[in-house]
mmCIF file of C-alpha atoms and ligand atoms in Angstrom:
data_model
loop_
_atom_site.group_PDB
_atom_site.id
_atom_site.type_symbol
_atom_site.label_atom_id
_atom_site.label_comp_id
_atom_site.label_asym_id
_atom_site.label_seq_id
_atom_site.Cartn_x
_atom_site.Cartn_y
_atom_site.Cartn_z
ATOM 1 C CA MET A 1 86.888 87.236 87.050
ATOM 2 C CA LYS A 2 84.781 90.312 87.710
ATOM 3 C CA ASN A 3 85.577 93.467 85.776
ATOM 4 C CA SER A 4 88.131 91.666 83.648
ATOM 5 C CA GLY A 5 87.012 93.410 80.471
ATOM 6 C CA SER A 6 87.735 96.842 81.896
ATOM 7 C CA ALA A 7 90.244 99.180 80.327
ATOM 8 C CA ILE A 8 91.102 100.805 83.627
ATOM 9 C CA ASP A 9 94.496 99.825 84.959
ATOM 10 C CA LEU A 10 94.468 101.505 88.300
ATOM 11 C CA SER A 11 91.743 102.429 90.783
ATOM 12 C CA ILE A 12 92.360 104.614 93.788
ATOM 13 C CA VAL A 13 89.873 104.246 96.626
ATOM 14 C CA VAL A 14 89.754 107.077 99.152
ATOM 15 C CA PRO A 15 87.530 106.686 102.232
ATOM 16 C CA VAL A 16 86.724 110.056 103.825
ATOM 17 C CA TYR A 17 84.742 111.179 106.821
ATOM 18 C CA ASN A 18 84.362 114.900 107.583
ATOM 19 C CA GLU A 19 87.396 115.914 105.540
ATOM 20 C CA GLU A 20 85.857 119.013 103.944
ATOM 21 C CA ALA A 21 88.998 121.046 104.624
ATOM 22 C CA VAL A 22 91.452 118.649 103.024
ATOM 23 C CA ILE A 23 89.757 116.484 100.446
ATOM 24 C CA GLY A 24 89.952 119.021 97.600
ATOM 25 C CA VAL A 25 93.651 119.659 98.157
ATOM 26 C CA PHE A 26 94.287 115.961 98.568
ATOM 27 C CA ILE A 27 92.587 115.006 95.300
ATOM 28 C CA ALA A 28 94.571 117.682 93.469
ATOM 29 C CA ARG A 29 97.774 116.275 94.956
ATOM 30 C CA LEU A 30 96.727 112.751 93.986
ATOM 31 C CA MET A 31 95.906 113.852 90.429
ATOM 32 C CA ARG A 32 99.355 115.388 90.041
ATOM 33 C CA VAL A 33 100.948 112.052 90.854
ATOM 34 C CA LEU A 34 98.588 109.951 88.751
ATOM 35 C CA LYS A 35 98.862 112.123 85.650
ATOM 36 C CA GLU A 36 102.541 111.227 85.385
ATOM 37 C CA LEU A 37 101.702 107.532 85.144
ATOM 38 C CA PRO A 38 101.129 105.623 81.892
ATOM 39 C CA GLU A 39 98.224 103.714 83.483
ATOM 40 C CA LEU A 40 94.604 104.636 82.874
ATOM 41 C CA PHE A 41 93.237 105.441 86.286
ATOM 42 C CA GLU A 42 90.070 106.268 88.204
ATOM 43 C CA ILE A 43 89.627 107.805 91.646
ATOM 44 C CA ILE A 44 86.729 106.627 93.794
ATOM 45 C CA VAL A 45 86.098 108.855 96.785
ATOM 46 C CA VAL A 46 83.762 107.340 99.344
ATOM 47 C CA ASP A 47 82.116 109.830 101.663
ATOM 48 C CA ASP A 48 81.375 107.820 104.775
ATOM 49 C CA GLY A 49 78.330 109.820 105.850
ATOM 50 C CA SER A 50 80.136 113.090 106.620
ATOM 51 C CA TYR A 51 78.030 115.819 108.183
ATOM 52 C CA ASP A 52 80.198 118.644 106.834
ATOM 53 C CA GLY A 53 80.609 119.731 103.205
ATOM 54 C CA THR A 54 82.818 116.801 102.193
ATOM 55 C CA PHE A 55 80.474 115.471 99.518
ATOM 56 C CA THR A 56 79.974 118.905 97.990
ATOM 57 C CA GLU A 57 83.763 119.173 97.745
ATOM 58 C CA ILE A 58 84.007 115.750 96.118
ATOM 59 C CA HIS A 59 81.257 116.659 93.701
ATOM 60 C CA ARG A 60 83.021 119.913 92.841
ATOM 61 C CA THR A 61 86.274 118.119 91.956
ATOM 62 C CA SER A 62 84.417 115.510 89.921
ATOM 63 C CA VAL A 63 82.654 118.018 87.676
ATOM 64 C CA GLY A 64 84.272 117.910 84.241
ATOM 65 C CA ASN A 65 86.606 115.197 85.399
ATOM 66 C CA SER A 66 85.330 111.746 84.553
ATOM 67 C CA GLN A 67 88.243 110.112 86.301
ATOM 68 C CA ILE A 68 86.843 111.103 89.681
ATOM 69 C CA ARG A 69 83.755 109.407 91.057
ATOM 70 C CA GLY A 70 82.155 110.093 94.409
ATOM 71 C CA ILE A 71 79.940 107.806 96.435
ATOM 72 C CA ARG A 72 78.064 109.035 99.463
ATOM 73 C CA LEU A 73 76.983 106.499 102.057
ATOM 74 C CA SER A 74 73.646 106.969 103.792
ATOM 75 C CA ARG A 75 75.323 107.435 107.177
ATOM 76 C CA ASN A 76 78.677 106.893 108.867
ATOM 77 C CA PHE A 77 79.293 103.162 108.541
ATOM 78 C CA GLY A 78 82.963 103.258 109.499
ATOM 79 C CA LYS A 79 86.121 103.175 107.421
ATOM 80 C CA GLU A 80 85.943 99.403 106.850
ATOM 81 C CA ALA A 81 82.529 99.722 105.185
ATOM 82 C CA ALA A 82 83.635 102.773 103.190
ATOM 83 C CA MET A 83 86.643 100.878 101.851
ATOM 84 C CA LEU A 84 84.423 97.975 100.815
ATOM 85 C CA ALA A 85 82.040 100.328 99.009
ATOM 86 C CA GLY A 86 84.987 101.685 97.019
ATOM 87 C CA LEU A 87 86.510 98.286 96.313
ATOM 88 C CA GLU A 88 83.219 96.880 95.063
ATOM 89 C CA ARG A 89 82.990 99.681 92.524
ATOM 90 C CA SER A 90 86.604 99.676 91.450
ATOM 91 C CA LEU A 91 87.403 98.521 87.927
ATOM 92 C CA GLY A 92 91.181 98.607 87.898
ATOM 93 C CA ARG A 93 93.491 95.652 87.536
ATOM 94 C CA ALA A 94 95.225 97.123 90.545
ATOM 95 C CA VAL A 95 93.553 99.031 93.363
ATOM 96 C CA VAL A 96 95.177 101.372 95.859
ATOM 97 C CA ILE A 97 93.503 102.271 99.139
ATOM 98 C CA ILE A 98 94.659 105.575 100.586
ATOM 99 C CA ASP A 99 93.469 107.869 103.408
ATOM 100 C CA GLY A 100 92.064 111.198 102.303
ATOM 101 C CA ASP A 101 93.601 113.256 105.099
ATOM 102 C CA GLY A 102 97.082 113.519 103.589
ATOM 103 C CA GLN A 103 98.719 111.162 106.063
ATOM 104 C CA HIS A 104 99.426 108.641 103.330
ATOM 105 C CA PRO A 105 101.694 110.239 100.698
ATOM 106 C CA PRO A 106 100.269 109.652 97.194
ATOM 107 C CA GLU A 107 103.819 110.175 95.913
ATOM 108 C CA LEU A 108 104.471 106.594 97.020
ATOM 109 C CA ILE A 109 101.950 105.162 94.544
ATOM 110 C CA PRO A 110 104.376 105.064 91.564
ATOM 111 C CA ASP A 111 106.816 102.986 93.643
ATOM 112 C CA MET A 112 104.055 100.612 94.686
ATOM 113 C CA LEU A 113 102.916 100.302 91.080
ATOM 114 C CA ALA A 114 106.431 99.610 89.884
ATOM 115 C CA ILE A 115 106.650 96.597 92.186
ATOM 116 C CA TRP A 116 103.245 95.342 91.057
ATOM 117 C CA ARG A 117 104.115 95.822 87.369
ATOM 118 C CA LEU A 118 107.121 93.561 87.771
ATOM 119 C CA GLY A 119 104.622 90.879 88.706
ATOM 120 C CA GLU A 120 106.481 90.062 91.875
ATOM 121 C CA ALA A 121 103.734 90.889 94.323
ATOM 122 C CA ASP A 122 99.937 90.875 94.441
ATOM 123 C CA LEU A 123 99.817 93.028 97.531
ATOM 124 C CA VAL A 124 102.104 95.995 98.079
ATOM 125 C CA SER A 125 101.715 97.335 101.611
ATOM 126 C CA ALA A 126 103.003 100.680 102.716
ATOM 127 C CA PHE A 127 104.627 100.347 106.108
ATOM 128 C CA LYS A 128 104.904 103.172 108.605
ATOM 129 C CA ARG A 129 108.540 103.858 109.252
ATOM 130 C CA GLU A 130 108.135 106.895 111.415
ATOM 131 C CA ARG A 131 105.201 107.415 113.716
ATOM 132 C CA SER A 132 106.467 110.640 115.202
ATOM 133 C CA ALA A 133 103.550 112.536 113.687
ATOM 134 C CA ASP A 134 101.298 110.514 115.979
ATOM 135 C CA SER A 135 100.859 111.368 119.629
ATOM 136 C CA MET A 136 102.484 109.325 122.413
ATOM 137 C CA VAL A 137 99.119 107.843 123.333
ATOM 138 C CA ALA A 138 98.394 106.902 119.722
ATOM 139 C CA ARG A 139 101.766 105.193 119.429
ATOM 140 C CA LEU A 140 101.301 103.330 122.698
ATOM 141 C CA ASN A 141 97.809 102.247 121.654
ATOM 142 C CA ALA A 142 99.142 100.985 118.335
ATOM 143 C CA ALA A 143 101.996 99.118 120.022
ATOM 144 C CA ILE A 144 99.682 97.332 122.449
ATOM 145 C CA PHE A 145 97.178 96.564 119.705
ATOM 146 C CA ASN A 146 99.808 95.062 117.405
ATOM 147 C CA ARG A 147 101.354 93.051 120.189
ATOM 148 C CA VAL A 148 98.036 91.528 121.234
ATOM 149 C CA MET A 149 97.077 90.841 117.609
ATOM 150 C CA LYS A 150 100.349 89.079 116.877
ATOM 151 C CA GLN A 151 100.049 86.939 119.987
ATOM 152 C CA LEU A 152 96.474 85.971 119.316
ATOM 153 C CA THR A 153 96.144 85.693 115.572
ATOM 154 C CA GLY A 154 99.695 85.355 114.301
ATOM 155 C CA LEU A 155 99.122 88.355 111.978
ATOM 156 C CA ASP A 156 102.028 90.764 112.258
ATOM 157 C CA LEU A 157 100.481 94.194 111.860
ATOM 158 C CA ALA A 158 103.260 96.319 113.378
ATOM 159 C CA GLY A 159 103.687 99.380 111.191
ATOM 160 C CA ALA A 160 100.853 98.216 108.955
ATOM 161 C CA SER A 161 98.385 100.738 107.603
ATOM 162 C CA ASP A 162 95.432 100.476 105.265
ATOM 163 C CA PHE A 163 97.555 102.182 102.592
ATOM 164 C CA ARG A 164 98.118 99.377 100.120
ATOM 165 C CA LEU A 165 98.029 98.337 96.488
ATOM 166 C CA MET A 166 96.172 95.169 95.641
ATOM 167 C CA ASP A 167 96.064 93.107 92.520
ATOM 168 C CA ARG A 168 92.566 92.430 91.187
ATOM 169 C CA ARG A 169 92.887 88.854 92.479
ATOM 170 C CA VAL A 170 93.313 90.096 96.048
ATOM 171 C CA VAL A 171 90.498 92.633 95.667
ATOM 172 C CA ASP A 172 88.095 89.986 94.372
ATOM 173 C CA ALA A 173 89.084 87.622 97.181
ATOM 174 C CA VAL A 174 88.502 90.268 99.843
ATOM 175 C CA ILE A 175 85.174 91.358 98.330
ATOM 176 C CA ALA A 176 84.057 87.735 98.160
ATOM 177 C CA MET A 177 84.504 87.260 101.894
ATOM 178 C CA PRO A 178 80.952 87.161 103.173
ATOM 179 C CA GLU A 179 81.467 88.483 106.676
ATOM 180 C CA ARG A 180 79.682 91.656 107.753
ATOM 181 C CA VAL A 181 82.155 92.649 110.418
ATOM 182 C CA ARG A 182 85.290 93.342 108.481
ATOM 183 C CA PHE A 183 88.911 93.970 109.306
ATOM 184 C CA PHE A 184 90.553 94.921 106.045
ATOM 185 C CA ARG A 185 94.160 94.995 107.222
ATOM 186 C CA GLY A 186 93.922 91.408 108.425
ATOM 187 C CA MET A 187 91.811 90.170 105.516
ATOM 188 C CA THR A 188 94.288 91.242 102.850
ATOM 189 C CA LEU A 189 96.980 89.268 104.658
ATOM 190 C CA TRP A 190 94.715 86.317 105.299
ATOM 191 C CA VAL A 191 94.034 85.743 101.592
ATOM 192 C CA GLY A 192 97.736 85.037 101.100
ATOM 193 C CA PHE A 193 99.245 85.711 97.663
ATOM 194 C CA ARG A 194 102.573 87.502 97.594
ATOM 195 C CA GLU A 195 103.194 90.584 99.658
ATOM 196 C CA ALA A 196 105.850 93.248 99.187
ATOM 197 C CA ARG A 197 106.427 96.160 101.523
ATOM 198 C CA VAL A 198 107.476 99.735 100.988
ATOM 199 C CA PRO A 199 108.255 101.982 103.932
ATOM 200 C CA PHE A 200 106.828 105.483 104.316
ATOM 201 C CA ASP A 201 106.785 108.260 106.882
ATOM 202 C CA VAL A 202 103.410 109.168 108.305
ATOM 203 C CA SER A 203 102.908 112.876 107.833
ATOM 204 C CA GLU A 204 100.723 115.222 109.808
ATOM 205 C CA ARG A 205 97.092 115.455 108.788
ATOM 206 C CA MET A 206 96.622 118.357 106.355
ATOM 207 C CA ALA A 207 93.739 119.556 108.584
ATOM 208 C CA GLY A 208 91.104 118.295 110.956
ATOM 209 C CA SER A 209 91.721 115.645 113.552
ATOM 210 C CA SER A 210 91.764 111.895 113.670
ATOM 211 C CA SER A 211 88.340 110.455 114.293
ATOM 212 C CA TRP A 212 89.712 107.585 116.361
ATOM 213 C CA THR A 213 88.885 107.658 120.018
ATOM 214 C CA SER A 214 90.363 105.266 122.558
ATOM 215 C CA ARG A 215 86.965 103.649 122.758
ATOM 216 C CA GLY A 216 86.889 103.258 118.988
ATOM 217 C CA LEU A 217 90.313 101.665 119.073
ATOM 218 C CA ILE A 218 89.291 99.191 121.760
ATOM 219 C CA LYS A 219 86.258 98.296 119.646
ATOM 220 C CA LEU A 220 88.505 97.814 116.615
ATOM 221 C CA ALA A 221 90.818 95.595 118.661
ATOM 222 C CA ILE A 222 87.916 93.448 119.839
ATOM 223 C CA THR A 223 86.586 93.193 116.273
ATOM 224 C CA ALA A 224 90.019 92.342 114.947
ATOM 225 C CA ILE A 225 90.637 89.673 117.542
ATOM 226 C CA THR A 226 87.229 88.043 117.686
ATOM 227 C CA SER A 227 86.866 87.952 113.910
ATOM 228 C CA PHE A 228 90.251 86.337 113.436
ATOM 229 C CA THR A 229 90.629 83.881 116.271
ATOM 230 C CA ALA A 230 88.670 81.899 118.832
ATOM 231 C CA LYS A 231 91.757 81.514 121.013
ATOM 232 C CA PRO A 232 90.345 83.571 123.921
ATOM 233 C CA LEU A 233 87.601 80.968 124.223
ATOM 234 C CA SER A 234 90.121 78.164 124.588
ATOM 235 C CA TRP A 235 91.942 80.251 127.201
ATOM 236 C CA VAL A 236 88.764 80.391 129.231
ATOM 237 C CA PHE A 237 88.549 76.618 128.962
ATOM 238 C CA SER A 238 92.174 76.155 130.107
ATOM 239 C CA PHE A 239 91.539 78.573 132.896
ATOM 240 C CA GLY A 240 88.541 76.518 134.018
ATOM 241 C CA CYS A 241 90.674 73.360 134.013
ATOM 242 C CA PHE A 242 93.268 75.135 136.115
ATOM 243 C CA GLY A 243 90.572 76.166 138.602
ATOM 244 C CA LEU A 244 89.306 72.598 138.738
ATOM 245 C CA ALA A 245 92.780 71.299 139.565
ATOM 246 C CA ILE A 246 93.114 73.839 142.382
ATOM 247 C CA SER A 247 89.713 72.953 143.763
ATOM 248 C CA VAL A 248 90.659 69.240 143.870
ATOM 249 C CA VAL A 249 93.746 70.076 145.927
ATOM 250 C CA LEU A 250 91.707 72.310 148.235
ATOM 251 C CA THR A 251 89.010 69.659 148.663
ATOM 252 C CA LEU A 252 91.655 67.148 149.649
ATOM 253 C CA GLN A 253 93.091 69.595 152.139
ATOM 254 C CA ALA A 254 89.650 70.341 153.587
ATOM 255 C CA MET A 255 88.903 66.650 153.996
ATOM 256 C CA TYR A 256 92.253 66.109 155.642
ATOM 257 C CA SER A 257 91.597 68.888 158.182
ATOM 258 C CA TRP A 258 88.138 67.505 158.800
ATOM 259 C CA LEU A 259 89.534 64.029 159.477
ATOM 260 C CA LEU A 260 92.077 65.458 161.909
ATOM 261 C CA GLY A 261 89.318 67.422 163.614
ATOM 262 C CA ILE A 262 90.980 70.817 162.923
ATOM 263 C CA ALA A 263 88.380 71.996 160.416
ATOM 264 C CA VAL A 264 86.791 75.497 160.017
ATOM 265 C CA SER A 265 88.928 78.656 160.174
ATOM 266 C CA GLY A 266 88.977 78.550 156.332
ATOM 267 C CA TRP A 267 86.862 81.669 155.925
ATOM 268 C CA THR A 268 89.536 83.803 154.274
ATOM 269 C CA SER A 269 90.502 81.302 151.628
ATOM 270 C CA LEU A 270 86.843 80.557 150.979
ATOM 271 C CA THR A 271 85.990 84.206 150.419
ATOM 272 C CA MET A 272 88.948 84.595 148.099
ATOM 273 C CA LEU A 273 87.941 81.545 146.127
ATOM 274 C CA ILE A 274 84.368 82.711 145.733
ATOM 275 C CA LEU A 275 85.454 86.166 144.620
ATOM 276 C CA PHE A 276 88.079 84.816 142.274
ATOM 277 C CA PHE A 277 85.950 82.240 140.514
ATOM 278 C CA GLY A 278 82.931 84.500 140.587
ATOM 279 C CA SER A 279 84.752 87.138 138.585
ATOM 280 C CA ALA A 280 86.395 84.533 136.363
ATOM 281 C CA ASN A 281 82.898 83.274 135.574
ATOM 282 C CA LEU A 282 81.688 86.721 134.648
ATOM 283 C CA ILE A 283 84.677 87.353 132.402
ATOM 284 C CA ALA A 284 84.140 84.033 130.660
ATOM 285 C CA LEU A 285 80.447 84.793 130.173
ATOM 286 C CA GLY A 286 81.261 88.225 128.797
ATOM 287 C CA LEU A 287 83.722 86.704 126.376
ATOM 288 C CA LEU A 288 81.187 84.146 125.198
ATOM 289 C CA GLY A 289 78.759 87.025 124.809
ATOM 290 C CA ILE A 290 81.143 88.851 122.483
ATOM 291 C CA TYR A 291 81.438 85.838 120.219
ATOM 292 C CA ILE A 292 77.701 85.207 120.269
ATOM 293 C CA ALA A 293 77.113 88.858 119.384
ATOM 294 C CA ARG A 294 79.519 88.386 116.486
ATOM 295 C CA VAL A 295 77.543 85.382 115.234
ATOM 296 C CA PHE A 296 74.353 87.425 115.657
ATOM 297 C CA GLU A 297 75.806 90.260 113.542
ATOM 298 C CA GLU A 298 76.701 87.806 110.806
ATOM 299 C CA VAL A 299 73.437 85.858 110.677
ATOM 300 C CA LYS A 300 71.406 89.044 110.349
ATOM 301 C CA GLN A 301 73.032 89.403 106.924
ATOM 302 C CA ARG A 302 72.493 93.122 106.807
ATOM 303 C CA PRO A 303 74.315 95.058 104.094
ATOM 304 C CA VAL A 304 77.679 96.440 105.191
ATOM 305 C CA TYR A 305 76.740 99.910 103.898
ATOM 306 C CA LEU A 306 74.023 101.766 102.028
ATOM 307 C CA VAL A 307 74.576 104.332 99.292
ATOM 308 C CA ARG A 308 72.749 107.645 99.411
ATOM 309 C CA GLU A 309 73.944 109.200 96.171
ATOM 310 C CA THR A 310 76.807 109.221 93.716
ATOM 311 C CA THR A 311 78.455 111.762 91.488
ATOM 312 C CA GLY A 312 78.115 111.173 87.758
ATOM 313 C CA GLU A 313 77.875 107.746 86.285
ATOM 314 C CA LEU A 314 78.527 104.706 88.412
ATOM 315 C CA ALA A 315 79.341 101.318 87.008
ATOM 316 C CA ASP A 316 76.954 98.616 88.109
ATOM 317 C CA VAL A 317 78.301 96.250 90.673
HETATM 318 N N1 UDP B 1 87.392 107.585 107.845
HETATM 319 C C1 UDP B 1 86.222 107.055 107.295
HETATM 320 N N2 UDP B 1 85.201 106.701 108.137
HETATM 321 C C2 UDP B 1 85.282 106.834 109.503
HETATM 322 C C3 UDP B 1 86.494 107.335 110.037
HETATM 323 C C4 UDP B 1 87.517 107.697 109.187
HETATM 324 O O1 UDP B 1 86.116 106.907 106.078
HETATM 325 O O2 UDP B 1 84.325 106.501 110.192
HETATM 326 C C5 UDP B 1 88.496 107.993 106.940
HETATM 327 C C6 UDP B 1 89.110 109.348 107.243
HETATM 328 O O3 UDP B 1 88.438 110.398 106.607
HETATM 329 C C7 UDP B 1 90.522 109.185 106.712
HETATM 330 C C8 UDP B 1 90.806 107.729 106.993
HETATM 331 O O4 UDP B 1 89.553 107.080 107.114
HETATM 332 O O5 UDP B 1 90.601 109.431 105.323
HETATM 333 C C9 UDP B 1 91.632 107.554 108.257
HETATM 334 O O6 UDP B 1 90.962 108.131 109.353
HETATM 335 P P1 UDP B 1 91.697 108.959 110.495
HETATM 336 O O7 UDP B 1 92.627 109.946 109.895
HETATM 337 O O8 UDP B 1 90.613 109.457 111.387
HETATM 338 O O9 UDP B 1 92.488 107.807 111.222
HETATM 339 P P2 UDP B 1 94.053 107.706 111.560
HETATM 340 O O10 UDP B 1 94.817 108.358 110.451
HETATM 341 O O11 UDP B 1 94.198 108.395 112.859
HETATM 342 O O12 UDP B 1 94.290 106.234 111.626
HETATM 343 MG MG1 MG B 2 94.601 110.012 109.522
#
């Protein structure tokens, strides 16, 4: 197993993007919690290509504190890539992923650790109990997203967040997955092992605003679905079969009218059919396109992220 000789018990991975105003306060809050623990820990803060002073802040907190390491990606690669960058550099036998905006309470980490220490779970997920800190639209978006995901992939993500503790076995399994387009929340469930859940209340961001846009969420949903299931493709196939059955019935009817000499006058139904199957065709093509694009992304084999600089010493990966 990778990193098995390490003395570090616990790694905390914090992906951040333009969190200049909060990251310093957040790390201080995290340190307060971690200092109370018997475990040897490290904090890996991944700056996902922020254009504000986030990395300077991270660097400032890391000076004279070897437990804090900062990694700066060469540009904004997205939270999924930032999390991977942190995971790949983590040394701990357990790794916690936590948002750097204060919405995930670090005070929950000791509870998560306690469950892991008992050896009863390899994955301890923090579940959102209360979403009232989120806006109506955000809650509605999440509800639709989770519903669609459950239907399509069987993964129940309701209330799920990226805030979770993973045993080294889970971390290594997730890192080993070769895909470029990643959906962490689903991947940690996919690998199996034993999951335990602890509830938490989502708090307000300490500052700044969420970087999710509706467009970003739709993109995430498409990534999540197309990287976990090919079911939509089989729907298109079933839909085609259904259309074929209808067209057989209509052909029979047309022939019947022709035989009786009462043909023509079918303009309306014809137009409807053309429009209907025309658009169905386009949708099906678009869907195929999405999957082909996914294959294209994967065969290019580009790195998921690039590192621009790091604070202090970084362990080789
Ligand atoms: N984040 C990131 N890269 C991005 C967007 C966000 O690393 O491209 C970080 C962000 O700084 C925060 C966490 O991911 O620590 C969650 O992001 P955000 O608060 O925007 O999302 P939400 O809480 O609304 O899900
Ligand atoms: Mg947030």
